[in-house]
Coordinates of C-alpha atoms and ligand atoms in Angstrom, one line a residue:
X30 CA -14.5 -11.1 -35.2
X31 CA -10.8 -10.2 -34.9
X32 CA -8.4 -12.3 -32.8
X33 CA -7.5 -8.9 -31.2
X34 CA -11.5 -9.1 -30.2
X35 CA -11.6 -12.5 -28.8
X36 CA -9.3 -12.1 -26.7
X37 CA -10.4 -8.6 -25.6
X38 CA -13.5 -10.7 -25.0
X39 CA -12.3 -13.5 -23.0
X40 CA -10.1 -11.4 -21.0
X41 CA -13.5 -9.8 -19.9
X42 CA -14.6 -12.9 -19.0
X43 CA -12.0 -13.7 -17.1
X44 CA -12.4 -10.6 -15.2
X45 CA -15.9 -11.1 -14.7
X46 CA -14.8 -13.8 -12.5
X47 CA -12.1 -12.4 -10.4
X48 CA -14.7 -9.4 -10.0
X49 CA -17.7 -11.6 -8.5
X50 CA -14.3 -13.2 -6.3
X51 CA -13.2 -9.8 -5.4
X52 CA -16.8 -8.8 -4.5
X53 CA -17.3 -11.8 -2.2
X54 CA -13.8 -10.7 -0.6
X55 CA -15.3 -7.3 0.2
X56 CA -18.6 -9.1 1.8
X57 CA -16.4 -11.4 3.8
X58 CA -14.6 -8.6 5.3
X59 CA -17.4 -6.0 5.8
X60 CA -20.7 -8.0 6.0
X61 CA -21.0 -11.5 5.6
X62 CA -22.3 -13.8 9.0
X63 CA -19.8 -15.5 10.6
X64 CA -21.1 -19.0 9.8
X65 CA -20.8 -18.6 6.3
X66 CA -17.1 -18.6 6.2
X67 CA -16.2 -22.3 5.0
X68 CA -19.2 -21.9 2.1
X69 CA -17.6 -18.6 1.2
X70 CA -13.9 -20.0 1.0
X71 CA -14.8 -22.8 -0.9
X72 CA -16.8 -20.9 -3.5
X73 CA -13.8 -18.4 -3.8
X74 CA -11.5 -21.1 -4.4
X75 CA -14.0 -22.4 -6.9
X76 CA -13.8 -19.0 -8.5
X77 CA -10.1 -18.6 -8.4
X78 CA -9.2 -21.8 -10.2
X79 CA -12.0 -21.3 -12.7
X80 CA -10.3 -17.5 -13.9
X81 CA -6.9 -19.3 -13.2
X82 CA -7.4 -22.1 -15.7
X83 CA -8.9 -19.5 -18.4
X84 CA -6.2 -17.4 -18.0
X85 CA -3.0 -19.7 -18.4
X86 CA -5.3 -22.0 -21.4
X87 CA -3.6 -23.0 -24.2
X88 CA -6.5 -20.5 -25.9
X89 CA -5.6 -17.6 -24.6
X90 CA -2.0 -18.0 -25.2
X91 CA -3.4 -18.5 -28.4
X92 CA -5.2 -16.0 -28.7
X93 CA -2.5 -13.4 -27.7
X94 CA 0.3 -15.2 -29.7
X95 CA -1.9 -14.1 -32.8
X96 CA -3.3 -11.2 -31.7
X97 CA 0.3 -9.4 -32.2
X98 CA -0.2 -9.1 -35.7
X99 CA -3.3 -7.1 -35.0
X100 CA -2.2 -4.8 -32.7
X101 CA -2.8 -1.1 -34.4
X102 CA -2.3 1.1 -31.6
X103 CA 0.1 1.8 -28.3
X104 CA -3.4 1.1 -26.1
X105 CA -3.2 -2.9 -27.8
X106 CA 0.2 -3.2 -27.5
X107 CA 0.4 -2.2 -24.0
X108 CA -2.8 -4.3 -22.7
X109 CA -0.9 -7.4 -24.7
X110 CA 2.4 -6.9 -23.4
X111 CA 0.7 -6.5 -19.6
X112 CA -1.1 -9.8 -20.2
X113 CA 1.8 -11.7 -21.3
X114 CA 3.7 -10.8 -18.5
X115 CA 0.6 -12.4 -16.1
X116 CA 0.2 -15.5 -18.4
X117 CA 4.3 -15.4 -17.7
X118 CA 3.8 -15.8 -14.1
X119 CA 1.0 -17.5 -13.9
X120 CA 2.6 -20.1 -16.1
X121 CA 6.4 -20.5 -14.7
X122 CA 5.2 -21.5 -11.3
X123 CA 3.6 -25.5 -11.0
X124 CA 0.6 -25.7 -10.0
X125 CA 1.0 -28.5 -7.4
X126 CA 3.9 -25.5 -6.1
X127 CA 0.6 -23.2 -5.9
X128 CA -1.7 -25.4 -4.3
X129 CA 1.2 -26.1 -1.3
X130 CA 1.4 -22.2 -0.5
X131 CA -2.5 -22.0 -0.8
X132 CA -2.9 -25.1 2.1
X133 CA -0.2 -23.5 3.7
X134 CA -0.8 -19.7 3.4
X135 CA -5.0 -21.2 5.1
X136 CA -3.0 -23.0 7.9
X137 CA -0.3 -20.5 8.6
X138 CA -2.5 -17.6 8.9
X139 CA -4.7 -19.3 12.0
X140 CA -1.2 -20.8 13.2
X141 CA -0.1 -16.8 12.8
X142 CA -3.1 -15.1 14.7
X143 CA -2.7 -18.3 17.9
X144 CA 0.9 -17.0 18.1
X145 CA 0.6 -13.6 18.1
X146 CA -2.2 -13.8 20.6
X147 CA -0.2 -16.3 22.9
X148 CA 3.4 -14.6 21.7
X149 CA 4.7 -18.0 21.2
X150 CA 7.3 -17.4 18.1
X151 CA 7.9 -21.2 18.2
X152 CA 4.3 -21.9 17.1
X153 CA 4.9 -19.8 14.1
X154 CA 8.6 -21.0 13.2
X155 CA 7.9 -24.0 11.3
X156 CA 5.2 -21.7 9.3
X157 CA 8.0 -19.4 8.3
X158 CA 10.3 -22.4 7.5
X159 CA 8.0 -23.6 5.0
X160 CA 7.3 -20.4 3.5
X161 CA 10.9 -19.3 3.0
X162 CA 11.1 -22.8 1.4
X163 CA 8.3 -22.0 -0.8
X164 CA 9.3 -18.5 -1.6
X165 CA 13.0 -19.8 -2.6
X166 CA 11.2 -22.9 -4.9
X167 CA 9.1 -20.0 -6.2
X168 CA 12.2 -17.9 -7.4
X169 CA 13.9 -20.7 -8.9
X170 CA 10.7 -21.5 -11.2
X171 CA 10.5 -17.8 -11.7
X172 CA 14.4 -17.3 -12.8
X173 CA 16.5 -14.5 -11.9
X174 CA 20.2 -13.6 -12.6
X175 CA 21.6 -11.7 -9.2
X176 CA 19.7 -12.3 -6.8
X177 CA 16.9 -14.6 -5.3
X178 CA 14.7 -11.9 -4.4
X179 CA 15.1 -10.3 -7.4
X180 CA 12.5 -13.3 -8.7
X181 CA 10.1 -12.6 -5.9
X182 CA 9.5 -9.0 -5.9
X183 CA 9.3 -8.7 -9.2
X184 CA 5.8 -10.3 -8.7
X185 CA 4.5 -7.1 -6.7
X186 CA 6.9 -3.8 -8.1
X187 CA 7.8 -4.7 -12.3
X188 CA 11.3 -4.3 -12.8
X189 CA 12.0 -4.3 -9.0
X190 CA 15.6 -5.9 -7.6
X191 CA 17.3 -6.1 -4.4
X192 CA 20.0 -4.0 -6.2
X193 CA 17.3 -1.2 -6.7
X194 CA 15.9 -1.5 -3.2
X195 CA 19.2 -1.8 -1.8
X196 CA 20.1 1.8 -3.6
X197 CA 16.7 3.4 -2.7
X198 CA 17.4 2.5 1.8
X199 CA 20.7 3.4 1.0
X200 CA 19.5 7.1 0.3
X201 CA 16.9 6.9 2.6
X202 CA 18.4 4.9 5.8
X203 CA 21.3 8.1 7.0
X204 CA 19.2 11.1 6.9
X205 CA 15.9 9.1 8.8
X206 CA 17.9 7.5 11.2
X207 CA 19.5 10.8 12.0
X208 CA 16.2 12.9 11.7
X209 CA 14.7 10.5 14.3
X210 CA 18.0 11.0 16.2
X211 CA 17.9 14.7 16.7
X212 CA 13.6 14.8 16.7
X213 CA 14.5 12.6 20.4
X214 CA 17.1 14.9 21.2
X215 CA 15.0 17.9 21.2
X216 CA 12.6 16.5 23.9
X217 CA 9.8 18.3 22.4
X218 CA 7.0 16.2 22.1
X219 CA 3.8 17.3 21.0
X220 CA 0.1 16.1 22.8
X221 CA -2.2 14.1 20.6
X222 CA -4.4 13.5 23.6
X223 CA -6.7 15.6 21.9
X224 CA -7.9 12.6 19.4
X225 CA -9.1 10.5 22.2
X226 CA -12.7 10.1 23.3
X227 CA -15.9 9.0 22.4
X228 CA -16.6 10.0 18.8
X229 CA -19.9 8.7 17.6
X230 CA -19.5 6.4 14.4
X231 CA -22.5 8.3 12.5
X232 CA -20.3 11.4 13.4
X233 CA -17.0 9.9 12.3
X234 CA -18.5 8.1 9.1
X235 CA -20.3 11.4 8.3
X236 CA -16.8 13.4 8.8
X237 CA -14.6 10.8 6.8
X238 CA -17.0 10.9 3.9
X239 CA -17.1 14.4 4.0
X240 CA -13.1 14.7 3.3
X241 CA -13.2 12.0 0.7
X242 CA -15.6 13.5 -1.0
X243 CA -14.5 16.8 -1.3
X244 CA -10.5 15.8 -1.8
X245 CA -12.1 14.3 -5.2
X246 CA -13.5 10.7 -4.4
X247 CA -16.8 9.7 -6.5
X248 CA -19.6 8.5 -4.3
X249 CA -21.8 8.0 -7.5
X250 CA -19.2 5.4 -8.4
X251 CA -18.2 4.3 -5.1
X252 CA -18.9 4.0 -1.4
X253 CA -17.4 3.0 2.0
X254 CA -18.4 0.9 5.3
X255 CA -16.0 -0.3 8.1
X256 CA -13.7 -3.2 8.2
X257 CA -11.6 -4.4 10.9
X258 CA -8.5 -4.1 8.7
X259 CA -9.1 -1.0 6.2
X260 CA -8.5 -1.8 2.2
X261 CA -9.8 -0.6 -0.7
X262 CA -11.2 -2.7 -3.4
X263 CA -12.6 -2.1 -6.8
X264 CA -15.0 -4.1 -9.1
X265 CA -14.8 -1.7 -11.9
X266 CA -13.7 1.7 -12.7
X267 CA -17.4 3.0 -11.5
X268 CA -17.1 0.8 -8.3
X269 CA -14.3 1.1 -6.1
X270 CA -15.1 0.2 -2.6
X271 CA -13.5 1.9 0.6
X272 CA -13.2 0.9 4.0
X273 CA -12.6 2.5 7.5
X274 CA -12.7 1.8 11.0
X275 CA -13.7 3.6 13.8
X276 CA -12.0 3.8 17.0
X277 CA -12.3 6.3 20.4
X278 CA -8.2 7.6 18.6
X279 CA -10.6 9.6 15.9
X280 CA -7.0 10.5 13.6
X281 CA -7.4 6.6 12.8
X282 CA -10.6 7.2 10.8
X283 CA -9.8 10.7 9.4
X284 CA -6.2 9.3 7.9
X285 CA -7.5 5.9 7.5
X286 CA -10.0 7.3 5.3
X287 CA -7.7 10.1 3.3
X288 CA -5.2 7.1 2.9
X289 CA -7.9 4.5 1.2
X290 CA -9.6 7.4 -0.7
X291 CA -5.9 8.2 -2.4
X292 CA -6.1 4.6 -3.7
X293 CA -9.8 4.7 -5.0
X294 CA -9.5 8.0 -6.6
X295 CA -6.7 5.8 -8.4
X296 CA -9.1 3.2 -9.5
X297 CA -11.5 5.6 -10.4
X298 CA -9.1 7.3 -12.9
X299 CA -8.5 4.5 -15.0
X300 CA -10.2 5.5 -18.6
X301 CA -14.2 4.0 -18.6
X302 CA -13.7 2.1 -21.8
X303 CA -10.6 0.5 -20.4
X304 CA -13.0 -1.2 -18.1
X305 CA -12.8 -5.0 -17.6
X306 CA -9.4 -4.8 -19.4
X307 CA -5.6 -5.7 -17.8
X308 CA -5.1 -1.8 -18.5
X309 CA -7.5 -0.2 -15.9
X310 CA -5.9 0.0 -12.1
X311 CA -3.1 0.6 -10.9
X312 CA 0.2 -0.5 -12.3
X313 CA 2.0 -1.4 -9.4
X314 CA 1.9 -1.7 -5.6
X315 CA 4.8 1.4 -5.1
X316 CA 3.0 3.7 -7.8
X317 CA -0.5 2.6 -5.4
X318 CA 1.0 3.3 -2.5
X319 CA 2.4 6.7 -3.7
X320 CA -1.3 7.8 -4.3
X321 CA -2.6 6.7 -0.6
X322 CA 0.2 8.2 0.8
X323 CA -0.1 11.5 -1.0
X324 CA -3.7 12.1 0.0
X325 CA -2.7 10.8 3.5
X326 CA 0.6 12.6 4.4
X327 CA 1.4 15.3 2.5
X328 CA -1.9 16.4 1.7
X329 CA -3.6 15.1 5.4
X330 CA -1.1 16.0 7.5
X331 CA -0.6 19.5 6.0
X332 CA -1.3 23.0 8.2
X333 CA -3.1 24.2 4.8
X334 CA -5.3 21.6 4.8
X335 CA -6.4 21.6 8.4
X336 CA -6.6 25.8 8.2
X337 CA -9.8 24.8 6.6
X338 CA -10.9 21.4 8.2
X339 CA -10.4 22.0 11.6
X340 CA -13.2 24.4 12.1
X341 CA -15.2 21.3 10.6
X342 CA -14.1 19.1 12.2
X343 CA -15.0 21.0 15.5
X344 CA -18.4 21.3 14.3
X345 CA -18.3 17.7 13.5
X346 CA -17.3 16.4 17.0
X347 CA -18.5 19.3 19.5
X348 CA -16.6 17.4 22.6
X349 CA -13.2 18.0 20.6
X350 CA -11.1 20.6 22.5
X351 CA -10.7 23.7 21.3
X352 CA -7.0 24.0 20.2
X353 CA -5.1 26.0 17.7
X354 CA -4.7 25.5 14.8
X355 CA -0.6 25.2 15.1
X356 CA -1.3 22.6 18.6
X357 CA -3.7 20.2 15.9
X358 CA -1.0 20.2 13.4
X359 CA 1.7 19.5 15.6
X360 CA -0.1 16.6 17.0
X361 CA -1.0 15.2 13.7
X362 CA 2.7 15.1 13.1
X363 CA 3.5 13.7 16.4
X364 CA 7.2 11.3 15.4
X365 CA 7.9 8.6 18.1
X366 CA 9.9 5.1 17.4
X367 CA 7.2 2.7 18.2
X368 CA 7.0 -0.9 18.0
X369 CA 4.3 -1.0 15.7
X370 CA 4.6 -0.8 11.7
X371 CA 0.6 0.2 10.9
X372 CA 1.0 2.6 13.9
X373 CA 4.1 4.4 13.0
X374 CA 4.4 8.0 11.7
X375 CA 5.9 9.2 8.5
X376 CA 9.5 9.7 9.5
X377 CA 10.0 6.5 11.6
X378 CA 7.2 4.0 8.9
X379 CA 10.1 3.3 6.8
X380 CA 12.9 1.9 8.8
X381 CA 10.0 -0.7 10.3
X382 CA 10.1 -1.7 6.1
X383 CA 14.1 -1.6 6.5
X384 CA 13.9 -4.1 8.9
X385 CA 11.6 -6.6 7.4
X386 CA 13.6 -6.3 4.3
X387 CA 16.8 -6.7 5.7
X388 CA 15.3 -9.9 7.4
X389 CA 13.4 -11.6 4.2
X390 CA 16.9 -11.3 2.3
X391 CA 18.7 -13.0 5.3
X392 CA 16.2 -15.7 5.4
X393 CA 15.8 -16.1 1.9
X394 CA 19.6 -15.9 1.5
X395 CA 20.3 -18.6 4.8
X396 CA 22.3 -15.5 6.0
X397 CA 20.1 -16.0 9.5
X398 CA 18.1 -19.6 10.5
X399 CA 14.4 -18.9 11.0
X400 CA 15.0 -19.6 15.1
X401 CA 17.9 -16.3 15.6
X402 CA 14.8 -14.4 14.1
X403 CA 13.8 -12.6 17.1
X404 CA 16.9 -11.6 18.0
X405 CA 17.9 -10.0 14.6
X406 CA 14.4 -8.6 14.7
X407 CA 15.5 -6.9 18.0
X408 CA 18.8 -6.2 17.1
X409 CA 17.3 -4.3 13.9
X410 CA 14.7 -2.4 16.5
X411 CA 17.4 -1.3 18.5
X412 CA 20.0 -0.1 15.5
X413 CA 17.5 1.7 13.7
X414 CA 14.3 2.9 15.9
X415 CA 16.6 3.2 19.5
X416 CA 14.0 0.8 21.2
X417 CA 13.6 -2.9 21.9
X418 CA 10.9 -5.1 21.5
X419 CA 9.5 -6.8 24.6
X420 CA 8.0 -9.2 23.2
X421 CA 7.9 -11.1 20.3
X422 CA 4.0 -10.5 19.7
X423 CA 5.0 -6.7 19.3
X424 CA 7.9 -7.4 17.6
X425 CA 8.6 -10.1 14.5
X426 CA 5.2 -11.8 14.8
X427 CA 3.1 -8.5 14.4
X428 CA 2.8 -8.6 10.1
X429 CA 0.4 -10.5 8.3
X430 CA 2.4 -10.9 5.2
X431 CA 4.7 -13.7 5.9
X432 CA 1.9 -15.9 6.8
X433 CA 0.6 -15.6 3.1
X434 CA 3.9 -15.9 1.7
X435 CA 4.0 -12.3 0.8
X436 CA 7.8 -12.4 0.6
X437 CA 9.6 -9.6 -1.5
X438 CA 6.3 -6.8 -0.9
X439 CA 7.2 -4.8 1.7
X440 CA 10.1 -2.5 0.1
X441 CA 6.8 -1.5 -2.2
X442 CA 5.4 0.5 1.1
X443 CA 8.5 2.6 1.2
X444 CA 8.6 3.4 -2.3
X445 CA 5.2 4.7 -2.2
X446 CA 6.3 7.1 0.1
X447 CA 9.4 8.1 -1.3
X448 CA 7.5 8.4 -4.4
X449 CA 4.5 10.7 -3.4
X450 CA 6.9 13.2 -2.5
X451 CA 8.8 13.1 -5.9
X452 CA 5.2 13.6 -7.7
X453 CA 4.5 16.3 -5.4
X454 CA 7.4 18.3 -6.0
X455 CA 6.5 18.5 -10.1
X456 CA 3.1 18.9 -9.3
X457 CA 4.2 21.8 -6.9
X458 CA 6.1 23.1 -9.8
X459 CA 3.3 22.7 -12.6
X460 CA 0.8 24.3 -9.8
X461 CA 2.4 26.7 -8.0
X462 CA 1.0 28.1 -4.6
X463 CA -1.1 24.6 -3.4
X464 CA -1.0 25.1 -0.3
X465 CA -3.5 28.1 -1.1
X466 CA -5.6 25.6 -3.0
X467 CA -6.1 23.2 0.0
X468 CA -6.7 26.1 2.4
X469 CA -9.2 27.2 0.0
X470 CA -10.5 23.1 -0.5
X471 CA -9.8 23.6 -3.8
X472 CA -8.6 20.2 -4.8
X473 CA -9.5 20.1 -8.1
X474 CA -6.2 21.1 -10.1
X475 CA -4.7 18.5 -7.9
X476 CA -6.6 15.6 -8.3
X477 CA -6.9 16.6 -12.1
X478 CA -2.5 16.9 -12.5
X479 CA -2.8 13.6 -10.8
X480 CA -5.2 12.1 -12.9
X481 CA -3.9 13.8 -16.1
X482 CA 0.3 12.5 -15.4
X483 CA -1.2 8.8 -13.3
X484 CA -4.4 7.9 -13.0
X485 CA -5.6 7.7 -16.9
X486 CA -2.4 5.8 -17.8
X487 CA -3.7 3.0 -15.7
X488 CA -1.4 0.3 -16.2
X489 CA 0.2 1.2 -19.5
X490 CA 3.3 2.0 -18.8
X491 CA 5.6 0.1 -16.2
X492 CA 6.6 1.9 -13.2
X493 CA 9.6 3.3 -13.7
X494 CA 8.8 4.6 -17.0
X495 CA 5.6 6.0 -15.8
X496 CA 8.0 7.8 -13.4
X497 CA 10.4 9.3 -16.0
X498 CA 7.2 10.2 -18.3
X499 CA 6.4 12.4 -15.6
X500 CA 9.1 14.2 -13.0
X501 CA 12.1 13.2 -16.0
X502 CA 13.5 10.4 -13.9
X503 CA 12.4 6.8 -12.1
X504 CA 12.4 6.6 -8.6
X505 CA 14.7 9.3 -6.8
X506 CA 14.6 9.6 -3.1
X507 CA 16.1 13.4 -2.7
X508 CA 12.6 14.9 -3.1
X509 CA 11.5 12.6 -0.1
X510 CA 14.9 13.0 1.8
X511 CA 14.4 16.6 1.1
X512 CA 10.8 17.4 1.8
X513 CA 10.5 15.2 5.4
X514 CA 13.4 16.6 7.0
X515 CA 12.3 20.3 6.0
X516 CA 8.8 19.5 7.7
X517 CA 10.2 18.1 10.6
X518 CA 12.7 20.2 11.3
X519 CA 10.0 23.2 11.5
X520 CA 7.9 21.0 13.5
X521 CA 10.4 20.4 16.0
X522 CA 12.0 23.4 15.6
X523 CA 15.5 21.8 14.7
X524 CA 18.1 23.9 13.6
X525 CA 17.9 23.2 9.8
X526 CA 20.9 21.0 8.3
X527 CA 23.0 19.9 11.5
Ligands
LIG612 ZN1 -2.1 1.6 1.1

């Protein structure tokens, strides 16, 4: 057997492993009994370390190191070039350094949920303090030239840098912050009363799987239950998990659903003999995001798209009222500053990421101390969204992330979004009249341009390239800039460009 093939092979050992781990994740969130949660964390951390030691061996960097010479096509080159990057960062960080954040990330996740349920910011501030000291510790084993978060983010967007995030809000930060302005001003605001009541879970699962079905997702090689904090997962090409919830607000489930569905039918478009390989998925957390939020917003939360689901939907749900068709797209697009990141809509979603960001460079950077948190957190509410936190619970303790050390992730969300609508506008272009595909529920020449320019690339190419392989250029925010304030400004009826 070739080197090339041994390591092919052990790589698909490897991923056996972090499957089975990802599968148990799925269970834990979806099914598994309460009491079985200190047998299930120990077995996953048995898992983890067992795919983390064959991973970073001194035979499988081996095994790559002389599998170069073998390496007869662009597929090879690109799975050993994606591999050597993970080994890379796998590698560069101690493990004792990895073992503190794991202890920590445990510990500072209860100590996260106590203070946000007794909105006691001083229970979490030593959390944070450690983390941030981590996270910097983490950077410095990592390298970077310009910035410390360059290091860190890095990790979840290749090729990311503060410089390149700093460039992207730049283009973004004006035209949202003026669009929200003026959206306030106009004192229209539509009812989305209409999504609350008492929707039957058969009738919403049956609905949501409906939609994800016919937008393209592949029930013969995947499925979807309820979770209390919807993800998609996958354990192979041909089994990509989603999840839902479902709540009395019945647009949770319906977008909930379209969004998780945009990053299966990612998943699923990987290439079947790139199974088990570094190659199949997606190749970054922005280019993921771009696929949720495409199926979610601009396909979702589109009056074409509703022309034809509304009807079905008040079969569906017969207690639904019986509004237009203009009312239900109005109130799907409903724009408010909230306090809320997961809640917000799709103009106001990405100054809550500004703000985050903004505050993981200041910590990371000692610009603010971990205790005048709230009040830059405030501050940043204010300046940007026009309202003020009441609390800390709804305000700086409401994420997840910083409790697992996720540190340098969130500018990812805002990419995705800024992204979807750059892909959209070529696939607009290559298509033509789409809007008279999804009022027709023809999605078919959509999800096949998608899977024809993304999806079967997997995670060849790095993101920006993937990006200029397809619209002619890596990230660029005008489409986005462009495309939003259009929407809104017929939504609201704004006079266009003031
Ligand atoms: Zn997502």
């Amino acid at each position: 057997m070739s080197r090339l093939q041994n390591l092919k092979t052990r790589l698909a050992e490897i991923n056996a492993i972090n499957m089975a781990n990802a599968l148990m994740d799925w269970d834990h969130q979806c099914f598994m009994p309460h009491g079985a949660a200190e047998a299930r964390a120990q077995h996953q951390g048995i898992l983890s370390r067992l795919a983390h030691e064959m991973f970073t061996s001194d035979e499988t960097q081996r095994l790559v190191q002389d599998s170069v010479s073998e390496c007869a096509n662009e597929d090879d080159s690109a799975m050993l070039r994606v591999v050597k990057r993970e080994i890379d960062q796998a590698t560069k960080i101690p493990a004792e350094l990895v073992e503190k954040k794991m202890r920590l990330s445990a510990l500072g996740h209860e100590t996260w949920v106590r203070a946000r349920q007794t909105n006691d910011f001083n229970l979490f501030a030593p959390v944070l303090e450690d983390m941030f000291g981590i996270a910097r510790e983490e950077a410095g084993h990592l390298g970077y030239t310009d910035h410390v978060y360059d290091a860190l983010t890095d990790l979840y967007e290749e090729g990311a840098t503060k410089a390149g995030w700093d460039s992207m809000f730049s283009m973004i930060k004006l035209p949202l912050v003026e669009l929200v302005r003026r959206i306030k001003e106009s004192g229209e605001q539509p009812d989305d009363s209409i999504f609350y009541g008492q929707w039957e879970d058969t009738a919403q699962a049956g609905f949501t799987e409906m939609l994800a079905k016919d937008v393209g997702f592949d029930f013969d090689r995947g499925r979807q239950d309820t979770a209390a904090h919807p993800f998609c997962t996958n354990f192979s090409v041909n089994d990509v998990r989603l999840t839902t919830r479902f709540k009395p607000y019945l647009a949770s489930a319906i977008f909930g659903t379209l969004h998780e569905a945009g990053h299966g039918m990612y998943e699923q478009g990987s290439p079947g003999e790139w199974d088990m390989s570094p190659l199949a998925g997606g190749v970054s957390l922005g280019i993921h995001e771009s696929q949720s939020r495409t199926w979610e917003n601009i396909v979702g939360r589109s009056r074409a798209f509703w022309q034809r689901y509304l009807p079905k939907l008040k079969a569906a749900f017969p207690s639904f009222p019986d509004v237009p068709l203009d009312q239900f797209y109005k109130a799907i697009n409903k724009v408010e500053p909230s306090l809320i990141r997961v809640e917000a809509d799709e103009v106001t979603y990405n100054l809550h990421i500004m703000v985050r960001y903004e505050v993981e460079c200041a910590l990371l950077t000692g610009a603010i101390a971990v205790k005048d948190l709230p009040d830059f957190w405030n501050s940043k509410y204010e300046e940007y969204l026009g309202i003020t936190p009441p609390n800390d619970a709804e305000g700086c303790l409401q994420d997840v992330h910083w409790s697992a050390g996720s540190i340098g992730y969130f500018p990812t969300y805002s990419m995705g979004n800024i992204l979807s609508y750059q892909l959209w506008e070529k696939l607009c272009k290559d298509l033509g009249d789409v809007d008279a595909l999804m009022s027709a529920g023809n999605f078919t020449p959509i999800l096949e341009w998608l899977q024809s320019k993304v999806y079967r690339h997997g995670k060849k190419y790095p993101p920006a390239e993937l990006m200029t392989r397809v619209t002619g250029r890596a990230l660029d925010a005008r489409p986005y800039v462009d495309g939003i304030t259009k929407k809104y400004e017929a939504l609201y009826s704004l006079t266009a460009g003031v």
